[in-house]
Amino acid sequence: MPSQNQKHAACNWCTFSPFCIKNEDGPLLVKQENLVVKQRHYLKRKEVLCFPKTKFRNLYAIQQGAIKTFHIDASGNELIRGFYFSGEILGYEAIYTGRYLFSAVALSETIVCEIPYENFVNLLHSRPELQNRILYLMSQQLSAGFYLASATAEQRLCAFLLDLSTRLSTSGILQEFLFPMSRQDIGNYLMLTPETISRILSKLQKNKLIELDQKKIHFLRRKKIKEIADGL
Amino acid sequence: MPSQNQKHAACNWCTFSPFCIKNEDGPLLVKQENLVVKQRHYLKRKEVLCFPKTKFRNLYAIQQGAIKTFHIDASGNELIRGFYFSGEILGYEAIYTGRYLFSAVALSETIVCEIPYENFVNLLHSRPELQNRILYLMSQQLSAGFYLASATAEQRLCAFLLDLSTRLSTSGILQEFLFPMSRQDIGNYLMLTPETISRILSKLQKNKLIELDQKKIHFLRRKKIKEIADGL
DNA sequence: CGCCGTATTGAGCGCTCTCAAGCTAGGTGG
DNA sequence: CCACCTAGCTTGAGAGCGCTCAATACGGCG
């Protein structure tokens, strides 16, 4: 379990922070103005945050760690809908149906802030200046993962690597990071098999565009990777 | 140009109607409480509604007709992001960046209601009860096109056909409708070539699951189509 | 150390693409 | 009214990318 004396630095870049009064001690239950009640959950790897078809009650802000959302199709395949990292919000899709559409599980030890939707709505009503912020946040998610439409496996994977490198960094762009998810997860997300992911990563390494060491990836020629992602 | 004396029946099922006072005569400029000003635009086939990178000012409600949004990638391919039909809203993605991300063009003669974003926000501030509605609408778009992740061409196309049949109907589900877009557009949207679309449609017809007559499609065995979409 | 989940690498197959040739429907002008 | 033209659709043959199946290697953890 992550140490509790980290003063929750992640809150500083959480997209939800305008809705949230920071508290450095980080008690499990935080009550502020009776409006947004946050309860922190500490999840172990593979622990489930929510199940599909269960009633939608909370949005979740990822404070630390990583979450994947997915559902299992009729053939038993796991279709990954998205990844969520520090500072990102999960759950907007469920507002529409009133039920969660996907499973959400932790990819590593993860801390999430639970945001009861009812309280969230009440806060929005009482503080309309926050509306623009939430419109902004939801709009942002509408254009997420645009590169999934790219034609080739190499294009999609390169775009995904660049996407990860910006989202996993807390400030600016990283030339080096650790994959929070397995090759299998990457493959499911990009509609490819883990073998294909592995082969392309090996090829990128052979061509000196990246360096790989297990979960660690280091960009050697980011610009070239961007070109591949954009389709030359 | 569509006749103007249709009393705008489309407004009845427009998802945006809670924001909008209906007016049967349909003047080009509608002012209501100085809040949401709608200007109706009559677009001809292939006419452009907005360009990528231009400043975001308006949301658009499709009153009649059909719109496609797309952008051109570095290789010159047209990547289709979505289709919008009667009663649907276009433009949420642009809130985030403040600029339109895509081109939007009419697939046929189309009437759109222009909704200045600034007025829309003002209305939201003054009538917080509409907030839930807009959260609902944006949430809905977050799960649109989920079937794009399906593995095979046949799965994606069958899911697309079912999606179209519900969205093109104004009430309930249609067993018969006209394709508003070309095979090429369908292909671009589903990451397939027009030849593949054509071949699969022919195969579905040969197997007596659908009947085809040019742009017209008729479902003979909807349940079977659903099974294919779901991956058996 | 031995186990098991995950990653890598290889060989062969099949789905979808590419390229190319007809086909159909709608529009235009004589 | 018909000949022609064009754009979009259909159909076919062959190629290639990514999948399947399988063997091996690696690494964390008991």
Coordinates of C-alpha atoms (C1' of nucleotides) in Angstrom, one line a residue:
Chain A
M1 CA 0.0 0.0 0.0
P2 CA 1.4 3.4 -0.9
S3 CA 2.7 5.5 1.9
Q4 CA 0.1 7.9 3.3
N5 CA 2.6 10.7 4.1
Q6 CA 3.1 11.8 0.5
K7 CA 0.9 15.0 1.0
H8 CA -1.0 13.9 -2.1
A9 CA 1.1 15.9 -4.5
A10 CA -1.0 14.4 -7.3
C11 CA -3.9 16.7 -6.3
N12 CA -1.9 19.5 -7.7
W13 CA -2.4 18.3 -11.3
C14 CA -5.7 16.6 -10.8
T15 CA -8.1 17.8 -13.4
F16 CA -10.8 17.7 -10.8
S17 CA -9.0 19.9 -8.3
P18 CA -11.1 23.0 -8.9
F19 CA -14.0 20.9 -7.4
C20 CA -11.9 19.9 -4.4
I21 CA -10.5 21.5 -1.3
K22 CA -7.0 20.0 -0.8
N23 CA -6.1 18.5 2.5
E24 CA -2.6 17.5 3.0
D25 CA -3.2 14.9 5.7
G26 CA -5.4 12.9 3.5
P27 CA -7.9 11.3 5.9
L28 CA -10.0 8.6 4.3
L29 CA -13.1 10.6 4.5
V30 CA -13.2 14.3 3.5
K31 CA -16.2 16.4 4.0
Q32 CA -16.3 19.9 2.6
E33 CA -19.2 22.2 2.8
N34 CA -21.5 19.2 2.6
L35 CA -21.0 19.4 -1.1
V36 CA -18.4 17.1 -2.5
V37 CA -17.6 14.2 -0.2
K38 CA -14.5 12.4 -1.1
Q39 CA -13.6 9.0 0.2
R40 CA -10.2 7.7 -0.7
H41 CA -9.9 4.1 -1.8
Y42 CA -6.6 2.2 -1.8
L43 CA -6.7 -0.5 -4.4
K44 CA -4.3 -3.4 -4.9
R45 CA -3.2 -4.6 -8.3
K46 CA -6.2 -6.3 -10.1
E47 CA -8.6 -5.0 -7.5
V48 CA -12.0 -4.0 -9.0
L49 CA -13.3 -0.5 -8.7
C50 CA -16.7 -1.0 -10.3
F51 CA -18.7 -3.6 -12.2
P52 CA -20.7 -3.1 -15.4
K53 CA -24.5 -2.8 -14.9
T54 CA -24.2 -1.8 -11.3
K55 CA -25.9 1.4 -10.3
F56 CA -23.9 4.6 -11.1
R57 CA -23.2 6.6 -7.9
N58 CA -19.7 8.0 -8.1
L59 CA -17.2 9.5 -10.3
Y60 CA -13.6 8.6 -9.5
A61 CA -10.5 10.7 -9.6
I62 CA -7.3 8.8 -9.9
Q63 CA -4.9 10.2 -7.4
Q64 CA -2.1 7.7 -7.9
G65 CA -1.7 4.6 -10.0
A66 CA -3.5 3.4 -13.1
I67 CA -6.9 2.0 -13.9
K68 CA -8.2 0.2 -17.0
T69 CA -11.8 0.0 -18.0
F70 CA -13.1 -2.9 -20.2
H71 CA -16.0 -5.2 -20.9
I72 CA -16.2 -8.8 -22.0
D73 CA -17.9 -9.4 -25.3
A74 CA -20.1 -12.3 -26.3
S75 CA -17.0 -14.3 -27.4
G76 CA -15.3 -13.8 -24.1
N77 CA -12.7 -11.3 -25.3
E78 CA -11.8 -8.5 -23.1
L79 CA -12.3 -5.2 -24.9
I80 CA -10.4 -2.4 -23.3
R81 CA -12.2 1.0 -23.4
G82 CA -9.6 3.2 -21.8
F83 CA -6.8 3.8 -19.3
Y84 CA -6.9 6.3 -16.5
F85 CA -3.8 7.7 -14.8
S86 CA -3.0 10.3 -12.1
G87 CA -5.3 13.3 -12.2
E88 CA -7.8 11.8 -14.6
I89 CA -11.5 11.2 -14.0
L90 CA -13.4 8.1 -14.6
G91 CA -17.1 7.5 -14.8
Y92 CA -18.7 10.2 -17.1
E93 CA -20.0 7.6 -19.5
A94 CA -22.2 6.2 -16.8
I95 CA -24.2 9.4 -16.3
Y96 CA -26.1 8.6 -19.4
T97 CA -27.4 5.2 -18.5
G98 CA -27.3 5.5 -14.7
R99 CA -25.3 2.4 -14.6
Y100 CA -21.6 1.7 -15.1
L101 CA -21.0 0.4 -18.6
F102 CA -17.6 -1.2 -17.9
S103 CA -15.5 -3.0 -15.4
A104 CA -12.7 -0.9 -13.9
V105 CA -9.7 -2.5 -12.3
A106 CA -6.4 -1.3 -10.9
L107 CA -3.3 -2.0 -12.9
S108 CA -1.0 -1.4 -9.9
E109 CA -1.5 -0.1 -6.4
T110 CA -3.8 2.8 -6.9
I111 CA -5.5 5.5 -4.9
V112 CA -8.8 6.9 -6.1
C113 CA -11.0 9.7 -4.8
E114 CA -14.6 8.8 -4.8
I115 CA -16.9 11.6 -5.8
P116 CA -20.6 10.9 -5.2
Y117 CA -22.4 12.1 -8.4
E118 CA -25.3 13.6 -6.4
N119 CA -23.0 15.8 -4.4
F120 CA -21.1 16.7 -7.5
V121 CA -24.3 17.9 -9.2
N122 CA -25.3 19.9 -6.1
L123 CA -22.0 21.6 -6.1
L124 CA -22.4 22.5 -9.8
H125 CA -25.8 24.0 -9.0
S126 CA -24.5 26.1 -6.2
R127 CA -21.3 27.2 -7.9
P128 CA -22.1 27.7 -11.6
E129 CA -18.6 29.0 -12.3
L130 CA -17.5 25.3 -12.1
Q131 CA -19.7 24.5 -15.1
N132 CA -17.3 25.7 -17.6
R133 CA -14.7 23.5 -16.0
I134 CA -16.8 20.3 -16.2
L135 CA -17.8 21.0 -19.8
Y136 CA -14.1 21.4 -20.5
L137 CA -13.3 18.1 -18.8
M138 CA -16.0 16.1 -20.5
S139 CA -15.2 17.7 -23.9
Q140 CA -11.6 16.5 -23.4
Q141 CA -12.7 12.9 -23.1
L142 CA -14.7 13.1 -26.3
S143 CA -11.5 13.4 -28.3
A144 CA -9.5 10.8 -26.4
G145 CA -8.0 7.9 -28.3
F146 CA -8.6 9.5 -31.7
Y147 CA -5.6 7.5 -33.0
L148 CA -7.5 4.2 -32.6
A149 CA -8.8 5.0 -36.1
S150 CA -5.3 4.9 -37.6
A151 CA -4.9 2.3 -40.3
T152 CA -1.8 0.2 -39.4
A153 CA -0.7 -1.4 -36.2
E154 CA 2.5 0.5 -36.2
Q155 CA 0.7 3.8 -36.5
R156 CA -1.7 3.1 -33.6
L157 CA 1.1 1.8 -31.3
C158 CA 3.4 4.8 -32.0
A159 CA 0.5 7.2 -31.3
F160 CA -0.3 5.3 -28.1
L161 CA 3.3 5.5 -26.9
L162 CA 3.2 9.3 -27.4
D163 CA -0.1 9.6 -25.7
L164 CA 1.2 7.6 -22.7
S165 CA 4.3 9.7 -22.5
T166 CA 2.4 12.9 -22.1
R167 CA -0.3 11.5 -19.7
L168 CA 2.1 9.7 -17.4
S169 CA 4.2 12.8 -17.0
T170 CA 3.1 15.2 -14.4
S171 CA 4.6 18.2 -16.1
G172 CA 5.5 18.3 -19.8
I173 CA 6.7 15.3 -21.8
L174 CA 8.7 12.3 -20.7
Q175 CA 11.3 10.7 -22.8
E176 CA 11.2 7.7 -20.5
F177 CA 8.5 5.9 -18.6
L178 CA 7.2 2.6 -17.3
F179 CA 4.3 0.8 -19.0
P180 CA 1.6 0.6 -16.4
M181 CA -0.2 -2.2 -18.3
S182 CA 0.7 -5.5 -20.0
R183 CA 1.3 -6.1 -23.7
Q184 CA -2.0 -7.9 -23.7
D185 CA -3.8 -4.8 -22.4
I186 CA -2.1 -2.6 -24.9
G187 CA -3.1 -5.0 -27.7
N188 CA -6.7 -5.2 -26.6
Y189 CA -6.9 -1.4 -26.5
L190 CA -5.3 -1.0 -29.9
M191 CA -7.3 -3.9 -31.4
L192 CA -4.1 -5.9 -31.8
T193 CA -2.6 -9.1 -30.3
P194 CA 0.2 -9.0 -27.7
E195 CA 2.4 -10.8 -30.2
T196 CA 2.0 -7.9 -32.7
I197 CA 2.7 -5.3 -29.9
S198 CA 5.9 -7.3 -29.0
R199 CA 7.0 -7.5 -32.6
I200 CA 6.5 -3.8 -33.4
L201 CA 8.3 -2.8 -30.2
S202 CA 11.2 -5.1 -31.1
K203 CA 11.3 -3.6 -34.6
L204 CA 11.3 0.0 -33.2
Q205 CA 14.2 -1.0 -30.9
K206 CA 16.1 -2.6 -33.8
N207 CA 15.6 0.6 -35.8
K208 CA 17.0 2.7 -32.8
L209 CA 13.8 4.7 -32.3
I210 CA 13.3 3.4 -28.7
E211 CA 15.2 1.5 -26.0
L212 CA 13.3 -1.2 -24.2
D213 CA 14.0 -2.8 -20.8
Q214 CA 11.0 -4.8 -19.8
K215 CA 8.4 -2.3 -18.7
K216 CA 10.7 0.6 -19.2
I217 CA 10.7 2.5 -22.5
H218 CA 13.0 5.3 -23.6
F219 CA 12.4 7.4 -26.7
L220 CA 15.5 7.9 -28.8
R221 CA 13.9 9.6 -31.7
R222 CA 10.6 10.9 -30.7
K223 CA 10.2 13.0 -33.8
K224 CA 10.5 9.9 -36.0
I225 CA 7.9 8.1 -33.8
K226 CA 5.5 11.0 -34.3
E227 CA 6.0 10.7 -38.1
I228 CA 5.1 7.0 -38.0
A229 CA 2.0 7.8 -35.8
D230 CA 0.9 10.4 -38.4
G231 CA 1.3 8.0 -41.3
L232 CA 4.6 9.3 -42.6
Chain B
M1 CA -33.9 23.6 -50.2
P2 CA -36.3 21.8 -47.8
S3 CA -39.7 23.3 -47.6
Q4 CA -40.1 25.8 -44.7
N5 CA -43.6 24.9 -43.8
Q6 CA -42.9 21.6 -42.1
K7 CA -43.5 23.1 -38.6
H8 CA -40.1 21.6 -37.7
A9 CA -41.5 18.4 -36.4
A10 CA -37.8 17.4 -35.9
C11 CA -37.7 19.7 -32.8
N12 CA -40.0 17.2 -31.0
W13 CA -37.3 14.6 -30.8
C14 CA -34.2 16.9 -30.7
T15 CA -32.1 16.0 -27.7
F16 CA -31.5 19.7 -27.3
S17 CA -35.1 20.7 -27.1
P18 CA -35.1 21.3 -23.3
F19 CA -32.8 24.2 -24.1
C20 CA -35.0 25.6 -26.8
I21 CA -38.4 27.2 -27.1
K22 CA -40.0 25.7 -30.1
N23 CA -41.4 28.0 -32.8
E24 CA -43.5 26.5 -35.5
D25 CA -43.0 29.2 -38.1
G26 CA -39.2 28.7 -38.0
P27 CA -37.8 32.1 -38.8
L28 CA -34.1 32.1 -39.5
L29 CA -33.3 33.9 -36.3
V30 CA -34.9 33.0 -33.1
K31 CA -34.3 35.0 -29.9
Q32 CA -35.5 33.7 -26.6
E33 CA -34.9 35.5 -23.3
N34 CA -31.6 36.7 -24.7
L35 CA -30.3 33.3 -23.7
V36 CA -30.0 30.8 -26.6
V37 CA -30.1 32.4 -30.0
K38 CA -30.6 30.0 -32.7
Q39 CA -29.9 30.7 -36.3
R40 CA -31.1 28.1 -38.8
H41 CA -28.7 27.2 -41.6
Y42 CA -29.9 25.4 -44.7
L43 CA -27.0 23.4 -46.2
K44 CA -26.8 21.7 -49.6
R45 CA -25.2 18.3 -50.1
K46 CA -21.4 18.6 -49.6
E47 CA -21.7 22.1 -48.1
V48 CA -19.3 22.7 -45.2
L49 CA -20.5 23.6 -41.7
C50 CA -17.2 24.1 -40.0
F51 CA -13.5 23.7 -40.7
P52 CA -10.9 22.3 -38.3
K53 CA -8.8 24.7 -36.3
T54 CA -11.2 27.6 -36.8
K55 CA -12.4 29.2 -33.6
F56 CA -15.2 27.3 -31.7
R57 CA -18.2 29.5 -31.3
N58 CA -21.3 27.4 -31.8
L59 CA -22.8 24.0 -31.1
Y60 CA -25.0 22.8 -33.8
A61 CA -28.3 20.8 -33.5
I62 CA -29.2 18.8 -36.6
Q63 CA -32.8 19.5 -37.3
Q64 CA -33.1 17.6 -40.6
G65 CA -30.6 15.7 -42.7
A66 CA -27.2 14.3 -41.9
I67 CA -23.7 15.5 -41.2
K68 CA -20.3 13.8 -41.2
T69 CA -17.3 15.0 -39.3
F70 CA -13.8 14.0 -40.4
H71 CA -10.2 15.1 -40.7
I72 CA -7.6 14.5 -43.3
D73 CA -4.5 12.7 -42.0
A74 CA -0.9 13.2 -43.1
S75 CA -1.2 10.6 -45.9
G76 CA -4.3 12.4 -47.3
N77 CA -6.8 9.8 -46.1
E78 CA -10.2 11.1 -44.9
L79 CA -10.7 9.7 -41.3
I80 CA -14.4 9.9 -40.4
R81 CA -15.0 10.7 -36.7
G82 CA -18.8 10.5 -36.6
F83 CA -22.2 10.9 -38.2
Y84 CA -24.9 13.2 -36.9
F85 CA -28.6 12.9 -37.7
S86 CA -31.9 14.6 -36.8
G87 CA -32.0 15.7 -33.2
E88 CA -28.3 15.1 -32.5
I89 CA -25.8 17.7 -31.3
L90 CA -22.4 18.4 -32.9
G91 CA -19.5 20.3 -31.4
Y92 CA -18.9 19.2 -27.8
E93 CA -15.4 18.0 -28.6
A94 CA -14.4 21.6 -29.5
I95 CA -15.2 23.0 -26.0
Y96 CA -11.9 21.5 -24.8
T97 CA -9.5 23.1 -27.3
G98 CA -11.6 26.2 -28.2
R99 CA -11.2 25.2 -31.8
Y100 CA -13.1 22.8 -34.0
L101 CA -11.1 19.6 -34.4
F102 CA -12.8 18.4 -37.6
S103 CA -14.5 19.3 -40.8
A104 CA -18.2 18.9 -40.8
V105 CA -20.1 18.6 -44.1
A106 CA -23.7 17.9 -45.1
L107 CA -24.4 14.4 -46.6
S108 CA -27.7 15.7 -48.0
E109 CA -29.8 18.8 -47.8
T110 CA -29.6 19.6 -44.1
I111 CA -31.0 22.1 -41.6
V112 CA -29.0 22.9 -38.5
C113 CA -29.7 25.1 -35.6
E114 CA -26.8 27.2 -34.5
I115 CA -26.3 27.5 -30.8
P116 CA -23.8 30.1 -29.7
Y117 CA -21.7 28.4 -27.0
E118 CA -21.6 31.6 -24.9
N119 CA -25.3 31.9 -24.8
F120 CA -25.6 28.2 -24.0
V121 CA -23.3 28.7 -21.0
N122 CA -25.3 31.7 -19.8
L123 CA -28.5 29.7 -20.0
L124 CA -26.9 26.9 -18.0
H125 CA -25.8 29.4 -15.4
S126 CA -29.3 30.9 -15.0
R127 CA -31.2 27.6 -15.2
P128 CA -29.1 25.0 -13.3
E129 CA -31.9 22.4 -13.7
L130 CA -30.6 22.1 -17.3
Q131 CA -27.2 21.0 -16.1
N132 CA -28.3 17.4 -15.6
R133 CA -29.6 17.3 -19.1
I134 CA -26.3 18.5 -20.6
L135 CA -24.3 16.1 -18.5
Y136 CA -26.6 13.4 -19.8
L137 CA -26.2 14.5 -23.4
M138 CA -22.4 14.7 -23.2
S139 CA -22.2 11.4 -21.4
Q140 CA -24.2 9.8 -24.1
Q141 CA -21.6 10.8 -26.7
L142 CA -18.8 9.3 -24.7
S143 CA -20.1 5.8 -25.4
A144 CA -21.0 6.4 -29.0
G145 CA -19.4 4.1 -31.6
F146 CA -18.3 1.6 -29.0
Y147 CA -18.5 -1.1 -31.7
L148 CA -15.6 0.4 -33.6
A149 CA -13.5 -1.8 -31.4
S150 CA -15.0 -5.0 -32.6
A151 CA -12.6 -7.4 -34.2
T152 CA -13.9 -8.3 -37.6
A153 CA -15.3 -6.2 -40.5
E154 CA -18.6 -8.1 -40.4
Q155 CA -19.1 -7.4 -36.7
R156 CA -18.4 -3.7 -37.1
L157 CA -20.6 -3.3 -40.1
C158 CA -23.6 -5.2 -38.5
A159 CA -23.3 -3.1 -35.3
F160 CA -23.2 0.0 -37.5
L161 CA -26.3 -1.0 -39.4
L162 CA -28.2 -1.5 -36.1
D163 CA -26.9 1.8 -34.8
L164 CA -28.1 3.6 -37.9
S165 CA -31.5 1.9 -37.8
T166 CA -32.2 3.3 -34.3
R167 CA -30.7 6.7 -34.8
L168 CA -32.4 7.3 -38.2
S169 CA -35.8 6.4 -36.8
T170 CA -37.7 9.2 -35.0
S171 CA -39.5 6.7 -32.8
G172 CA -38.4 3.2 -32.0
I173 CA -36.6 1.0 -34.4
L174 CA -36.7 0.9 -38.2
Q175 CA -36.6 -2.3 -40.2
E176 CA -35.9 -0.3 -43.3
F177 CA -34.1 2.9 -44.0
L178 CA -31.9 4.8 -46.6
F179 CA -28.2 5.1 -46.1
P180 CA -27.5 8.8 -45.8
M181 CA -23.8 8.2 -46.7
S182 CA -21.7 6.5 -49.3
R183 CA -20.1 3.1 -49.0
Q184 CA -16.8 5.0 -48.9
D185 CA -17.9 7.0 -45.9
I186 CA -19.1 3.9 -44.1
G187 CA -15.8 2.3 -44.9
N188 CA -13.8 5.2 -43.6
Y189 CA -15.8 5.3 -40.4
L190 CA -15.4 1.6 -39.7
M191 CA -11.7 1.5 -40.8
L192 CA -12.6 -0.6 -43.9
T193 CA -12.5 -0.1 -47.6
P194 CA -15.6 0.5 -49.7
E195 CA -15.0 -2.8 -51.4
T196 CA -15.1 -4.6 -48.1
I197 CA -18.4 -2.9 -47.2
S198 CA -19.9 -3.8 -50.6
R199 CA -18.8 -7.4 -50.3
I200 CA -20.2 -7.9 -46.8
L201 CA -23.5 -6.3 -47.7
S202 CA -23.7 -8.6 -50.7
K203 CA -23.0 -11.6 -48.4
L204 CA -25.6 -10.5 -45.9
Q205 CA -28.1 -10.3 -48.7
K206 CA -27.1 -13.6 -50.1
N207 CA -27.7 -15.1 -46.7
K208 CA -31.2 -13.5 -46.6
L209 CA -30.4 -11.4 -43.5
I210 CA -31.1 -8.1 -45.4
E211 CA -32.5 -6.9 -48.6
L212 CA -30.7 -4.2 -50.5
D213 CA -31.8 -1.8 -53.2
Q214 CA -29.2 0.8 -53.8
K215 CA -29.3 3.1 -50.8
K216 CA -32.3 1.3 -49.3
I217 CA -31.7 -1.5 -46.8
H218 CA -34.3 -3.7 -45.2
F219 CA -33.7 -6.0 -42.2
L220 CA -35.0 -9.5 -42.7
R221 CA -33.5 -11.1 -39.7
R222 CA -32.5 -8.4 -37.3
K223 CA -31.8 -10.8 -34.4
K224 CA -29.3 -12.7 -36.5
I225 CA -27.6 -9.4 -37.4
K226 CA -27.4 -8.5 -33.7
E227 CA -25.7 -11.9 -33.1
I228 CA -23.1 -11.2 -35.7
A229 CA -22.5 -7.8 -34.3
D230 CA -22.0 -9.3 -30.8
G231 CA -19.5 -11.8 -32.1
L232 CA -21.9 -14.8 -32.2
Chain C
dC1 C1' 14.8 -24.0 -6.7
dG2 C1' 10.6 -24.6 -9.3
dC3 C1' 6.4 -22.6 -10.6
dC4 C1' 3.6 -19.6 -13.4
dG5 C1' 2.3 -15.6 -15.7
dT6 C1' 4.2 -12.6 -19.1
dA7 C1' 7.1 -11.5 -23.1
dT8 C1' 9.5 -12.8 -27.2
dT9 C1' 10.1 -15.0 -31.5
dG10 C1' 8.9 -18.1 -35.5
dA11 C1' 6.0 -20.4 -39.2
dG12 C1' 1.9 -20.6 -41.7
dC13 C1' -2.8 -19.1 -42.5
dG14 C1' -6.7 -16.0 -43.5
dC15 C1' -9.0 -11.6 -43.5
dT16 C1' -8.8 -7.4 -45.5
dC17 C1' -6.5 -4.4 -48.8
dT18 C1' -4.9 -3.2 -53.5
dC19 C1' -5.5 -3.0 -58.1
dA20 C1' -8.4 -3.5 -61.9
dA21 C1' -12.4 -4.4 -64.6
dG22 C1' -17.5 -4.1 -65.3
dC23 C1' -21.8 -2.4 -63.8
dT24 C1' -25.7 0.8 -62.5
dA25 C1' -28.0 5.1 -61.9
dG26 C1' -28.5 9.9 -62.7
dG27 C1' -27.3 14.0 -65.3
dT28 C1' -26.4 16.6 -69.6
dG29 C1' -26.7 17.9 -74.2
dG30 C1' -28.0 17.1 -78.9
Chain D
dC1 C1' -35.8 10.4 -76.5
dC2 C1' -31.4 8.6 -76.7
dA3 C1' -26.1 8.8 -76.5
dC4 C1' -22.9 9.8 -73.7
dC5 C1' -20.5 10.8 -69.4
dT6 C1' -19.5 10.5 -64.7
dA7 C1' -19.6 9.0 -59.9
dG8 C1' -20.5 5.4 -57.1
dC9 C1' -21.2 0.5 -56.5
dT10 C1' -20.1 -4.4 -57.3
dT11 C1' -17.2 -8.2 -58.2
dG12 C1' -12.8 -10.7 -59.0
dA13 C1' -7.8 -12.0 -58.4
dG14 C1' -3.7 -11.6 -56.0
dA15 C1' -0.7 -9.6 -52.2
dG16 C1' 0.4 -8.5 -47.5
dC17 C1' -0.5 -7.4 -42.7
dG18 C1' -1.8 -9.1 -38.6
dC19 C1' -3.7 -13.4 -36.4
dT20 C1' -3.3 -18.2 -34.7
dC21 C1' -0.8 -21.7 -32.8
dA22 C1' 3.4 -23.1 -30.8
dA23 C1' 8.0 -23.1 -28.7
dT24 C1' 11.1 -20.8 -25.9
dA25 C1' 12.9 -17.3 -22.6
dC26 C1' 12.4 -14.3 -18.8
dG27 C1' 11.2 -12.7 -14.1
dG28 C1' 8.7 -12.4 -9.8
dC29 C1' 7.4 -15.0 -5.9
dG30 C1' 6.4 -18.9 -3.1

